[in-house]
Structures are given as C-alpha cells and as structure tokens.
Tab-separated table of C-alpha atoms in Angstrom:
chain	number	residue	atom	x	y	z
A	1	UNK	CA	50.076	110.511	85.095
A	2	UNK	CA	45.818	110.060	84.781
A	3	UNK	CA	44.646	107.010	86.408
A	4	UNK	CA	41.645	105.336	84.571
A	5	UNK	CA	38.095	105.700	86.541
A	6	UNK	CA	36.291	102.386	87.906
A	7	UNK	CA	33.811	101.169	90.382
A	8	UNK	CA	33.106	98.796	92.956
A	9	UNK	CA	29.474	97.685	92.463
A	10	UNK	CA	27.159	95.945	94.889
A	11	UNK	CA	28.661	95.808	98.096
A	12	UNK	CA	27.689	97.130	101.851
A	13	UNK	CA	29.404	99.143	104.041
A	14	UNK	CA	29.051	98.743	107.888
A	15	UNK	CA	27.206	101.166	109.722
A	16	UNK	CA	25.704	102.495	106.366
A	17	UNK	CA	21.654	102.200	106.159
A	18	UNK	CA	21.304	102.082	102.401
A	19	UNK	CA	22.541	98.385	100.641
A	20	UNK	CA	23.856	97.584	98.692
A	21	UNK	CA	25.871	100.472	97.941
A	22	UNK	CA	28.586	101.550	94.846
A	23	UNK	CA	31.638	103.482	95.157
A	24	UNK	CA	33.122	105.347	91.916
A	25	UNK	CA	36.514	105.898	92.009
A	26	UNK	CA	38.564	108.857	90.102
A	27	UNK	CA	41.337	110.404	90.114
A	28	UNK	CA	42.678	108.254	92.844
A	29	UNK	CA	39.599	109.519	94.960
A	30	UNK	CA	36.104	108.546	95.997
A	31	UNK	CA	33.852	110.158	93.627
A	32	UNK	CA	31.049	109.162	94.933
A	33	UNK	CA	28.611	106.522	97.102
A	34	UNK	CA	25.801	105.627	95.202
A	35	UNK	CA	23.204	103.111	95.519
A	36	UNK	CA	22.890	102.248	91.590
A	37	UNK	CA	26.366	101.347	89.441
A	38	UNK	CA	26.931	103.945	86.543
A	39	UNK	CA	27.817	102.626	83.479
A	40	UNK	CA	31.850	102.270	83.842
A	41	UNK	CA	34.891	100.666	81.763
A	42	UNK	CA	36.150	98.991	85.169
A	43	UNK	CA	34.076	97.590	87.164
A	44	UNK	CA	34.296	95.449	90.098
A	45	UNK	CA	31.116	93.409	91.183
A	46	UNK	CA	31.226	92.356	95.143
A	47	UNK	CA	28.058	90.317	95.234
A	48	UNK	CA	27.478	91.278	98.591
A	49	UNK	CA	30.412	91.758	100.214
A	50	UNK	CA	31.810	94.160	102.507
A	51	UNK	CA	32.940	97.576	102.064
A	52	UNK	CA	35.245	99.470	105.009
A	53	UNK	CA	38.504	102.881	104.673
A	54	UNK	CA	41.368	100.781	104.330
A	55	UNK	CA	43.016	100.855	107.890
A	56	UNK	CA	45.300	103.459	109.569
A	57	UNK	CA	48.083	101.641	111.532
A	58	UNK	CA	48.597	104.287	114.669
A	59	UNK	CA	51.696	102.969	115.849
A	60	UNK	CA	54.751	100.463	113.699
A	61	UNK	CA	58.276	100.558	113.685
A	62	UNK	CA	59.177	99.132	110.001
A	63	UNK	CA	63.171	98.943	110.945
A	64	UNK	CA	61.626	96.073	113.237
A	65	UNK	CA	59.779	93.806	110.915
A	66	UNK	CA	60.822	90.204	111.921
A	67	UNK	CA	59.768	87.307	113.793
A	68	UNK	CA	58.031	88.689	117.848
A	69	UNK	CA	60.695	88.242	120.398
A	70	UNK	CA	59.496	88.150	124.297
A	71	UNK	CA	62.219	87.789	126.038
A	72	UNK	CA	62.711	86.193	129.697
A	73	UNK	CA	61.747	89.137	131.988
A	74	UNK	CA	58.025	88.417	130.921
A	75	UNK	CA	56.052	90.797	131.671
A	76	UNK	CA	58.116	93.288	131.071
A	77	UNK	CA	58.194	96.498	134.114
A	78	UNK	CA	59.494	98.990	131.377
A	79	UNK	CA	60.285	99.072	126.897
A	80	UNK	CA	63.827	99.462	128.195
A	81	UNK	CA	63.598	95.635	129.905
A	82	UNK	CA	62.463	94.327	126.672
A	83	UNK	CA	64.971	96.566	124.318
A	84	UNK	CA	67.817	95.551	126.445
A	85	UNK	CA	67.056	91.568	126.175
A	86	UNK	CA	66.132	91.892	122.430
A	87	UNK	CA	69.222	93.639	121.653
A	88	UNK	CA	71.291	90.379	123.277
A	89	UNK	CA	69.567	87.997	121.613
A	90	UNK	CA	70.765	86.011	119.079
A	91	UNK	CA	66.892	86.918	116.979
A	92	UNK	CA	68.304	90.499	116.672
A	93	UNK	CA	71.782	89.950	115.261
A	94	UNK	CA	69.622	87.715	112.624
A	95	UNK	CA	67.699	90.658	112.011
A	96	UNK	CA	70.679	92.841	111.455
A	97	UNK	CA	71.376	90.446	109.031
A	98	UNK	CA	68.862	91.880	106.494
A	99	UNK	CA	69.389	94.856	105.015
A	100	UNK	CA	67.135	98.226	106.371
A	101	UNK	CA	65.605	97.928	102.970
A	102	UNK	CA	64.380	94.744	102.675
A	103	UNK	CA	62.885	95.293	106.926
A	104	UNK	CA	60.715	98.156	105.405
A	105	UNK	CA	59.501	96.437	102.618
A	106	UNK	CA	58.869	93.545	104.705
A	107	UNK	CA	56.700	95.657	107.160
A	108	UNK	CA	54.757	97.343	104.465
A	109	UNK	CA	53.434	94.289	103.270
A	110	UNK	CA	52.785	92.838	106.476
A	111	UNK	CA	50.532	96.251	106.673
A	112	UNK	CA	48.685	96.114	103.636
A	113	UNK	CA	47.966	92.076	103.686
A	114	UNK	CA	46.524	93.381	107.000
A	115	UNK	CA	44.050	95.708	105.362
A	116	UNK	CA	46.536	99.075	106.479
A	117	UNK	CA	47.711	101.266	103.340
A	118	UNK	CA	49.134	104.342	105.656
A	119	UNK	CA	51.313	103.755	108.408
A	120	UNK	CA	52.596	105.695	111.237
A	121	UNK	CA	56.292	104.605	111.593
A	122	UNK	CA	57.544	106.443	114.710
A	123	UNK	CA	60.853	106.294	114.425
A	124	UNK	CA	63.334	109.722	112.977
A	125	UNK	CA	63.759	111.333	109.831
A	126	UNK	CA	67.097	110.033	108.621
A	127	UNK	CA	65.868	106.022	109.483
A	128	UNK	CA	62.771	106.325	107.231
A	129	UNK	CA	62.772	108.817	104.562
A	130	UNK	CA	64.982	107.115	102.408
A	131	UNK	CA	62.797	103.893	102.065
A	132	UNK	CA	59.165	105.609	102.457
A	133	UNK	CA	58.965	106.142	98.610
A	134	UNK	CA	59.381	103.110	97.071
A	135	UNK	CA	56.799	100.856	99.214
A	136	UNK	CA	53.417	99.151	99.076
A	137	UNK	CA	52.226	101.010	101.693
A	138	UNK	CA	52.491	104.717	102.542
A	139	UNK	CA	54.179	106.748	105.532
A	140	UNK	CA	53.644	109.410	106.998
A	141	UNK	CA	55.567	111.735	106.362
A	142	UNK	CA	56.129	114.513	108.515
A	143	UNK	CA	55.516	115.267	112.431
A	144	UNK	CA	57.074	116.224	115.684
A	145	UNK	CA	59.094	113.356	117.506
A	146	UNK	CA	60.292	112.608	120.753
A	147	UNK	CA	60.918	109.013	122.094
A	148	UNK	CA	59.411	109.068	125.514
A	149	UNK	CA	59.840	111.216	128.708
A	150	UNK	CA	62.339	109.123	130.893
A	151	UNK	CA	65.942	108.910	132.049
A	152	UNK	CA	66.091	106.934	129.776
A	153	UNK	CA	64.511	108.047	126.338
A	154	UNK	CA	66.018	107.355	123.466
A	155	UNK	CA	67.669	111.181	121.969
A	156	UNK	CA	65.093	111.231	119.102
A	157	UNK	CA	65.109	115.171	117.335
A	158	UNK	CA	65.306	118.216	118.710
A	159	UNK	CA	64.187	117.700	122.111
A	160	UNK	CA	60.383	117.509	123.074
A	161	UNK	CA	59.957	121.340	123.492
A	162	UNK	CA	60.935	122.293	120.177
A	163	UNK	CA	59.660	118.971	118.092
A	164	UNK	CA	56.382	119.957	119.888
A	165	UNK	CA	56.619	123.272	118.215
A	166	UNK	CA	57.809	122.250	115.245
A	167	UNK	CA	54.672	120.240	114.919
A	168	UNK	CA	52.079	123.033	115.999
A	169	UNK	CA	53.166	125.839	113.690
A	170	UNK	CA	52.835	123.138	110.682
A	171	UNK	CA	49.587	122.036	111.757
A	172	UNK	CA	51.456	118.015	112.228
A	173	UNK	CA	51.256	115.760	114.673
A	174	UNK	CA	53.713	115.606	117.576
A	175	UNK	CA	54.237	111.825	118.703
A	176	UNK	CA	56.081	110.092	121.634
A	177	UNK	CA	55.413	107.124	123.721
A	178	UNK	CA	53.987	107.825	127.145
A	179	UNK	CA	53.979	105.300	130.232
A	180	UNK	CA	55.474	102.275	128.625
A	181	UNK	CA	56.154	100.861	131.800
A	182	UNK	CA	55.180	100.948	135.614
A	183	UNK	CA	57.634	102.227	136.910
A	184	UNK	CA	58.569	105.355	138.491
A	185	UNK	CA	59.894	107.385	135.297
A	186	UNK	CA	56.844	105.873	133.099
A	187	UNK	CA	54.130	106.711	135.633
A	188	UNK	CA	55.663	110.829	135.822
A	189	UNK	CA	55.882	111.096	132.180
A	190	UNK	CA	52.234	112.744	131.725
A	191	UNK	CA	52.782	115.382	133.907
A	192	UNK	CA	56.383	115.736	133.149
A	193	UNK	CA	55.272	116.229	129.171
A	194	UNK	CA	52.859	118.502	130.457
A	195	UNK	CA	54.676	120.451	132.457
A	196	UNK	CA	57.204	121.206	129.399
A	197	UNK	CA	54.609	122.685	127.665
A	198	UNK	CA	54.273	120.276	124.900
A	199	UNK	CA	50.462	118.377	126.266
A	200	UNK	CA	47.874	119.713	123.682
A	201	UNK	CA	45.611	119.233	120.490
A	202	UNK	CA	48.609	118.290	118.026
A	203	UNK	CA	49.747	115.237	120.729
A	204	UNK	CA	49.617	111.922	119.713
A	205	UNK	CA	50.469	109.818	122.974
A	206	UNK	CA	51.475	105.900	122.476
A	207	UNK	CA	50.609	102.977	125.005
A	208	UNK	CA	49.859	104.747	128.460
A	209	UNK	CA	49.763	102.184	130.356
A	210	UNK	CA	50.506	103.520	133.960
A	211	UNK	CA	48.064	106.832	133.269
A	212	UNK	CA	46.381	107.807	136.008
A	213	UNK	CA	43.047	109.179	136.730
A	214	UNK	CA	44.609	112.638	136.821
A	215	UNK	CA	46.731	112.366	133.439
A	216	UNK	CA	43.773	111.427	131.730
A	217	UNK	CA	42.014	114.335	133.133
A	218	UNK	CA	44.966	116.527	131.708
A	219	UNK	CA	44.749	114.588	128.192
A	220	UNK	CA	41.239	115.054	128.012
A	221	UNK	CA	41.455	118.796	128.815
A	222	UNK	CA	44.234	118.983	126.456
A	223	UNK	CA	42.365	117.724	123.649
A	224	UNK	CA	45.310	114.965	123.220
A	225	UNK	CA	44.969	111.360	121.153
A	226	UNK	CA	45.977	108.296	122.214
A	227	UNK	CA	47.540	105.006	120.553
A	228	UNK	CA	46.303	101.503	121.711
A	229	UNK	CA	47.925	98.307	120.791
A	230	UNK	CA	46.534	95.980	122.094
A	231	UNK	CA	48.190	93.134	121.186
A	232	UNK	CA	51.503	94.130	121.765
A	233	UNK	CA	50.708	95.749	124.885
A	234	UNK	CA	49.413	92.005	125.946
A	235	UNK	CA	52.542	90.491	124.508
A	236	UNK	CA	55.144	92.309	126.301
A	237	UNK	CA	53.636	93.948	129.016
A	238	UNK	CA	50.644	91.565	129.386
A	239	UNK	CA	48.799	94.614	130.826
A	240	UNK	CA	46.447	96.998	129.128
A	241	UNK	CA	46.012	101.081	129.191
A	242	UNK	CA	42.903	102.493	131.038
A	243	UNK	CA	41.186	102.209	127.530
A	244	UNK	CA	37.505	102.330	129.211
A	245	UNK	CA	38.526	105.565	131.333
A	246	UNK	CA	40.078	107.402	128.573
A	247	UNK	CA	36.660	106.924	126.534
A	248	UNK	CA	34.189	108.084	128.998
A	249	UNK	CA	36.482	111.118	129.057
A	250	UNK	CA	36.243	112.132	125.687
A	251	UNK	CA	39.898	110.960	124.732
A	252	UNK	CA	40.271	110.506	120.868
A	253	UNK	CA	41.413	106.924	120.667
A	254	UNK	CA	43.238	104.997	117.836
A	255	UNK	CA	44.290	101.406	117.260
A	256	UNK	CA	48.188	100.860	116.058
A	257	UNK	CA	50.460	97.502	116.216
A	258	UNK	CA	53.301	98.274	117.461
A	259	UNK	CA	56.312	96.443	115.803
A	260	UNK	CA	56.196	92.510	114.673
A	261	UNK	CA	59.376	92.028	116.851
A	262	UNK	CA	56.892	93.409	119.250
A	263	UNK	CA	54.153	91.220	119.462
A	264	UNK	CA	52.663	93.100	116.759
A	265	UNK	CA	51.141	90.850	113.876
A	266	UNK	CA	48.836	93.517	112.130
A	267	UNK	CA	46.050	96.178	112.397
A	268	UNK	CA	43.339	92.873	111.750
A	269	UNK	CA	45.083	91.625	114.728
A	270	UNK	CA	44.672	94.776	116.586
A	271	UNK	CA	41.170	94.838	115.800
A	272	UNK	CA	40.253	91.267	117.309
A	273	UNK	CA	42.459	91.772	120.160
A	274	UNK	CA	41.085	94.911	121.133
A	275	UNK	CA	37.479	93.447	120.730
A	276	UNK	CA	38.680	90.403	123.261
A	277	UNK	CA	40.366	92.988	125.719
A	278	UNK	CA	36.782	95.379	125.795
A	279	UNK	CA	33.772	93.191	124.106
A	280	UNK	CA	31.657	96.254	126.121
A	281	UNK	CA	33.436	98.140	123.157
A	282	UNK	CA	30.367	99.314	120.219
A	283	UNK	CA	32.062	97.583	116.974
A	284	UNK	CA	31.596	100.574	115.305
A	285	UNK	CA	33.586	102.326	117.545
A	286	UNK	CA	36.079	100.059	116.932
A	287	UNK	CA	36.462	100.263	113.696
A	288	UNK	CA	36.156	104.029	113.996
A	289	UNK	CA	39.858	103.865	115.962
A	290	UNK	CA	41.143	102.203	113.060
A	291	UNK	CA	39.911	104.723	110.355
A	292	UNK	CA	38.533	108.042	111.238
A	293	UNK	CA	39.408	108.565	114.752
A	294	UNK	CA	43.430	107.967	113.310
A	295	UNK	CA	42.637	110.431	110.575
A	296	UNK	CA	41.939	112.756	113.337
A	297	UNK	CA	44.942	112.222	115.471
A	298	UNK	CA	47.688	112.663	112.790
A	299	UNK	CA	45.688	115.391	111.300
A	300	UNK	CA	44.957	113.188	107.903
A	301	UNK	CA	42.221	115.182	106.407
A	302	UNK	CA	41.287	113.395	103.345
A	303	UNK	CA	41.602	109.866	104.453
A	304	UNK	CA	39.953	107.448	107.051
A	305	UNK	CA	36.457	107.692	106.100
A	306	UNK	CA	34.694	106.348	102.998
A	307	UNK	CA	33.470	110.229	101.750
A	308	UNK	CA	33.470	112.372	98.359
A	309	UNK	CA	37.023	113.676	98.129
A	310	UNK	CA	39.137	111.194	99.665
A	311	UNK	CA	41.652	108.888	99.061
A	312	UNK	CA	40.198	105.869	97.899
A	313	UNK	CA	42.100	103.551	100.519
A	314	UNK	CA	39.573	100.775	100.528
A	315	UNK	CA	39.716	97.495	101.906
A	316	UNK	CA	37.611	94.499	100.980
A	317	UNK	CA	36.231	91.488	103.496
A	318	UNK	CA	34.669	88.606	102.057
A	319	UNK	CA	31.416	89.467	104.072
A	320	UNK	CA	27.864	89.215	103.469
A	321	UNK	CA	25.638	91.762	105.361
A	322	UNK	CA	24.705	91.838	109.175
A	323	UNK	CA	24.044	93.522	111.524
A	324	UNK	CA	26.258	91.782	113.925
A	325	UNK	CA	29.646	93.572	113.522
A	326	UNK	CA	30.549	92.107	116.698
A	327	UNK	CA	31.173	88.528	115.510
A	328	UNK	CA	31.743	90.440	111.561
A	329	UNK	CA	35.034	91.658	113.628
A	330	UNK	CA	35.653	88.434	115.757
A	331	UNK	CA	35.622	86.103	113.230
A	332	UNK	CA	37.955	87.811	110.716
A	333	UNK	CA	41.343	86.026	109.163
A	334	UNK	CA	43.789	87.516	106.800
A	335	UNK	CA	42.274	85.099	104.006
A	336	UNK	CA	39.255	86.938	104.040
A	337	UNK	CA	40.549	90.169	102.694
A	338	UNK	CA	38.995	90.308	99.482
A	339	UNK	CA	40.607	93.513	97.959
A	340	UNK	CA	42.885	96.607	99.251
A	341	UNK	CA	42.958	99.571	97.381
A	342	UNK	CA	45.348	102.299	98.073
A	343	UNK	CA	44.896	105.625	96.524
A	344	UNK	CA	42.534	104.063	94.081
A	345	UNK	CA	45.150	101.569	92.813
A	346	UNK	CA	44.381	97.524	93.854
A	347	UNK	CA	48.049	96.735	95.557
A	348	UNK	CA	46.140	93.341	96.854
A	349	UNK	CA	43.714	91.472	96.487
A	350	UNK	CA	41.906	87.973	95.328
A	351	UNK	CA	43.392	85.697	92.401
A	352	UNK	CA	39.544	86.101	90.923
A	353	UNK	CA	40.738	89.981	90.376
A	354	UNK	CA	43.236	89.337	88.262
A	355	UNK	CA	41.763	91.130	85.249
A	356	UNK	CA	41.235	94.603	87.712
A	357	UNK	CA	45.121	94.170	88.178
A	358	UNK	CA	46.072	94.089	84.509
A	359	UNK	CA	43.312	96.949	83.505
A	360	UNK	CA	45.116	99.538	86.007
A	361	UNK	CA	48.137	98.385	84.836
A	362	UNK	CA	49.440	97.056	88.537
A	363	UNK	CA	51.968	93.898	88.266
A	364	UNK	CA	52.051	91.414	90.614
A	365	UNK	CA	52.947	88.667	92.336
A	366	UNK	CA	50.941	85.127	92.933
A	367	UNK	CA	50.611	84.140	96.242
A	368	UNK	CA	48.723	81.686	98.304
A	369	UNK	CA	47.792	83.157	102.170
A	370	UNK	CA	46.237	80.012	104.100
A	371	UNK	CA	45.210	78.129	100.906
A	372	UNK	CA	43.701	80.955	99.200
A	373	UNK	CA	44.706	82.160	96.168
A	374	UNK	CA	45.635	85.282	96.170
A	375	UNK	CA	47.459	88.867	94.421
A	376	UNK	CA	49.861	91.028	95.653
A	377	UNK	CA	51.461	93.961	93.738
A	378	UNK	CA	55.204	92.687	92.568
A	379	UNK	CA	57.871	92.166	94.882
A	380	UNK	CA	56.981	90.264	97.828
A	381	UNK	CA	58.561	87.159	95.789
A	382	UNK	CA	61.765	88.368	95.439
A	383	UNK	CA	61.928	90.164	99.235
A	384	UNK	CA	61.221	87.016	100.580
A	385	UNK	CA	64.033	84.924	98.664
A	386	UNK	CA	66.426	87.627	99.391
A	387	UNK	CA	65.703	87.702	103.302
A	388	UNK	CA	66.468	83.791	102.614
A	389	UNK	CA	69.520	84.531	101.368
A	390	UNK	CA	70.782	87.538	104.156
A	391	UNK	CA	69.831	85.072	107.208
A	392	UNK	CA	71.208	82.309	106.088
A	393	UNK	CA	68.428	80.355	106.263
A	394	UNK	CA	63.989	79.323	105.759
A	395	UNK	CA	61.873	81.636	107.824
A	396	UNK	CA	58.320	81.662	108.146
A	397	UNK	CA	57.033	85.055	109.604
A	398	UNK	CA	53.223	83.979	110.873
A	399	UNK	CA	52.486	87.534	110.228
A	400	UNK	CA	52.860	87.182	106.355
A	401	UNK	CA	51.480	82.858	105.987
A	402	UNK	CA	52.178	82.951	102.368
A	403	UNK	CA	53.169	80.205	99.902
C-alpha cells in the first residue's frame, strides 16, 4: 500500500536553533527537516506552532484502562496491597464487565489523545497479541518478561533467567518491575535480579522505589534503564524513586504511566507531574525521557527522535516559540494537542484539519475534548457507547473528557 507524501510547514521544534522549521514526510518516514517548505500536494501550515516525536509511553497496562482506584490502605507498602483491594472492589467487577477488547481500545486512545503513538504494555504474550493489531496506537511487540522479583510475583513467562535470555540473543528488551514497595522482598529485588544473572544492558527496570545507593551503583554499572511514573507512583504509593540519584549516575531514564486504574491519566500527565516532583529537572531532559531516552531502553531504533529515517510519530502543541520550555511543559492540557501523527498517518488531531484527514484517506470521528473541537480516527464513538452498554451504566473517564 504507498502512502501519499506531505509536509508540515512553519513550525518550531524545541531545543532546535533554526525556526521555523519544515518536516517532509514519505513513506511513513521523516524525509527530511528543512528550513524552507518544498512545493508539496499536502501540506500542513502550523503558523508557529510547536513541533516534538510523538511520545513513548514506558510503562501501561491496557487490560486496565478504567476509572483510577486507590483503595483504603493509602499509601500503599507494596503493588500486592493495592492489587489485593482493587481486586475486591466493586470498580473491578465493573471493569470485568467490558470486554478485553473494548479495555485495549480504550487505553490506546487514552495514549494517543495524550500525544503517545507506541506503548509499552507489560503484561504476557497471550493477554496482548490478539488485540495489538487492530488499535490506534501501537505495541510493542516483542521482549523478555518477568513480573517482579518477590514471593510474591506474579508467574509471568519462562522465569526471569531464561526471559532474560530470550531477550539478549534477540537484541529485545527484558522488562520487570523492581521495588514496587518498601518492604522487605521489594527492597532485595535489585540484588536478587542481579544475582540471577539477568542485571544488564537489555534491562528495562519499572518504578524502583526502595533502590538503594548500592542498586543504583549496580544499575549504573550494568548499563540498565529505568521507568518513572510519576504520577502513579504519587497516587498509590505517594512516594517517588531516587530519580535525582539515578541521573547523576548515568542511569538511562524514561517516563511511562502506569495503568489508568493506577493513577495513571497519560504520558502529558507524566510529563507535568514529573516536572512538579523535580522542577531542578532541564525540560529538555524531560522531554528526552519521553522520546529518545525510551527509544533507547526498548531498543526502538528508528523512533523517538525527530531525524531522516524515522517513523514520522509526530505530535503537535498549539505553541508559539520560547525559550521557556519550563512553563511550555507546565502549562500544557490535552486541548492543546494540535495534531498526532503516527507512522506518518494523522490518527488525531484539530477539527481545522479536517481536509489532511480526508486527503490521507483516514476516517474519523468528531469529538469535542474540553470545548475544543476536535478529530479522532473512527471508533472512539462507538467504544464509548458500547462500554455504556457492558457496565450498565454513564461513565465519564477524566482521562478521555470528550463530548
């Protein structure tokens, strides 16, 4: 199937000297940055606005797309405190209500109206592979799994050992959680990973909260990555990981959001919250956790930065230029995505763009996301009326505010 070429014409990029700025797309791919607009069939003018790689969300769990549940215990001393009250609740056997289906396409729009086109759902094979086709947003879609390293881990594949070499001979990531908790399991789980063999360059480690000085010394020496997010962390734990620590050491970090059920709204979320947690943190920096520095950990060569010869995975702000990325960050809402372009196809985007939609041929649905008008490719509509219809009953989830 060829996919028509276009542009996006006069917009900036943060961190990039030369403005404004033009990116030719082709193929599906970045052709190339330039500072003057070729001539071009499709062509998008920004007047100014903001150019950034469409995010990488780190960390989700799709199956778990539905309104955040807390819980009593709060904060929670371990994941297992949480899972245990969630799985009592009377929110969860709503959940289980709606089909697996209908949860995954649920969380992949709650990714991409966030600005995220590629998602990391940790969670096994048989559970995601036969949804991660048919969404909005794409998966990836092979690595190395374990659960955690606990008493009580959940029996996710082929136990760490082999999962970890499983990932290394394949040149994939190999992805667990690691000290989700304080207490005496969570805080041994570094060394205990380590100690199996299975701590090195192909490691993607998520939340670490109880790390000590000397795990991250044995991360950092490992050449290991680490998942922050933030606002789930704060939402169930009300803690943070030694963030600032594992940056001075070298530690490749990268921004995820956990699940909605998990205090998890979106990777814009993620983004502010982490900025409120470290405001020490360089913006760019920042941002680089979301894009390039996740391209790194799960070994995602041609995505995460806005170069010749990658995925065009764009997203949009409605921005003008400054140099103050700081409040640029800060003062960012979900209405002020402009467009999101995955793989060089617009899957959402402002009402204004409705003739960009209909030239690459991408249906959709109209939607209104706090009072803005907005597009969304087809099938959010009819999700939502059938979740309706499975629970019984009107529910607004405050990660998707559409009308």
């Amino acid at each position: 199937m060829s996919h028509p070429q276009w542009q996006i014409t006069n917009g900036w990029i943060p961190g990039y000297d030369e403005r404004p700025v033009s990116v030719q797309i082709a193929d599906q791919r970045i052709g190339r940055i330039v500072a003057e607009p070729a001539a071009a069939e499709i062509s998008v003018d920004l007047h100014g606005l903001a150019i950034l790689p469409a995010f990488i969300n780190g960390h989700d769990n799709l199956l778990a797309t539905y309104l955040p549940f807390q819980g009593r215990n709060w904060p929670h001393p371990t994941w297992l405190s949480w899972d245990n009250e969630i799985k009592a609740s009377s929110l969860f056997a709503e959940r289980m209500l709606v089909s697996p289906e209908d949860l995954y396409q649920l969380g992949a729009y709650r990714n991409i109206l966030s600005g995220s086109v590629f998602v990391v759902d940790h969670i096994p094979d048989f559970v995601r592979r036969p949804f991660e086709k048919e969404l909005p947003a794409r998966l990836l879609s092979d690595f190395g799994i374990a659960h955690s390293v606990s008493a009580y881990a959940l029996n996710w594949g082929k136990g760490i050992r082999a999962e970890y070499e499983y990932a290394v001979e394949r040149g994939l990531p190999f992805i667990l959680h690691i000290a989700e908790g304080f207490d005496r399991d969570s805080k041994q789980s570094l060394r205990q990973l380590d100690e199996m063999g299975a701590l090195g360059e192909n490691t993607v480690l998520v939340h670490g909260l109880s790390l000590s000085d000397h795990d991250l010394d044995r991360i950092a020496a490992a050449g290991a990555h680490l998942v922050w997010c933030p606002s789930s962390n704060r939402f169930i734990y009300n803690a943070r990981p030694p963030i600032e620590k594992a940056l001075s050491r070298g530690i490749n970090v990268c921004l995820g959001t956990d699940s909605a059920m998990a205090g998890g709204p979106g990777m814009l979320q993620s983004l502010k919250s982490a900025m409120e947690e470290l405001p020490s943190l360089d913006p760019l920096d920042l941002l680089a956790m979301a894009t390039v520095n996740a391209s790194q950990a799960f070994r995602l060569k041609d995505r995460g930065s806005l170069g010749a010869g990658q995925w065009a995975d764009l997203v949009i702000f409605n921005r003008r230029p400054t140099d103050n990325l700081k409040e640029f960050i800060q003062t960012l809402e979900l209405e002020d995505l402009f467009l999101v372009v995955r793989e060089g196809i617009p899957v959402y985007g402002d009402a204004s763009l409705e003739k960009l939609f209909q030239a690459l041929s991408v249906q959709t649905d109209r939607i209104s996301v706090h009072r803005t008008e907005k597009l969304v490719q087809r099938g959010m509509l009819d999700l939502l009326r059938r979740i309706r219809m499975q629970a019984g009953k009107e529910i607004f989830f405050p990660f998707l505010p559409v009308g």
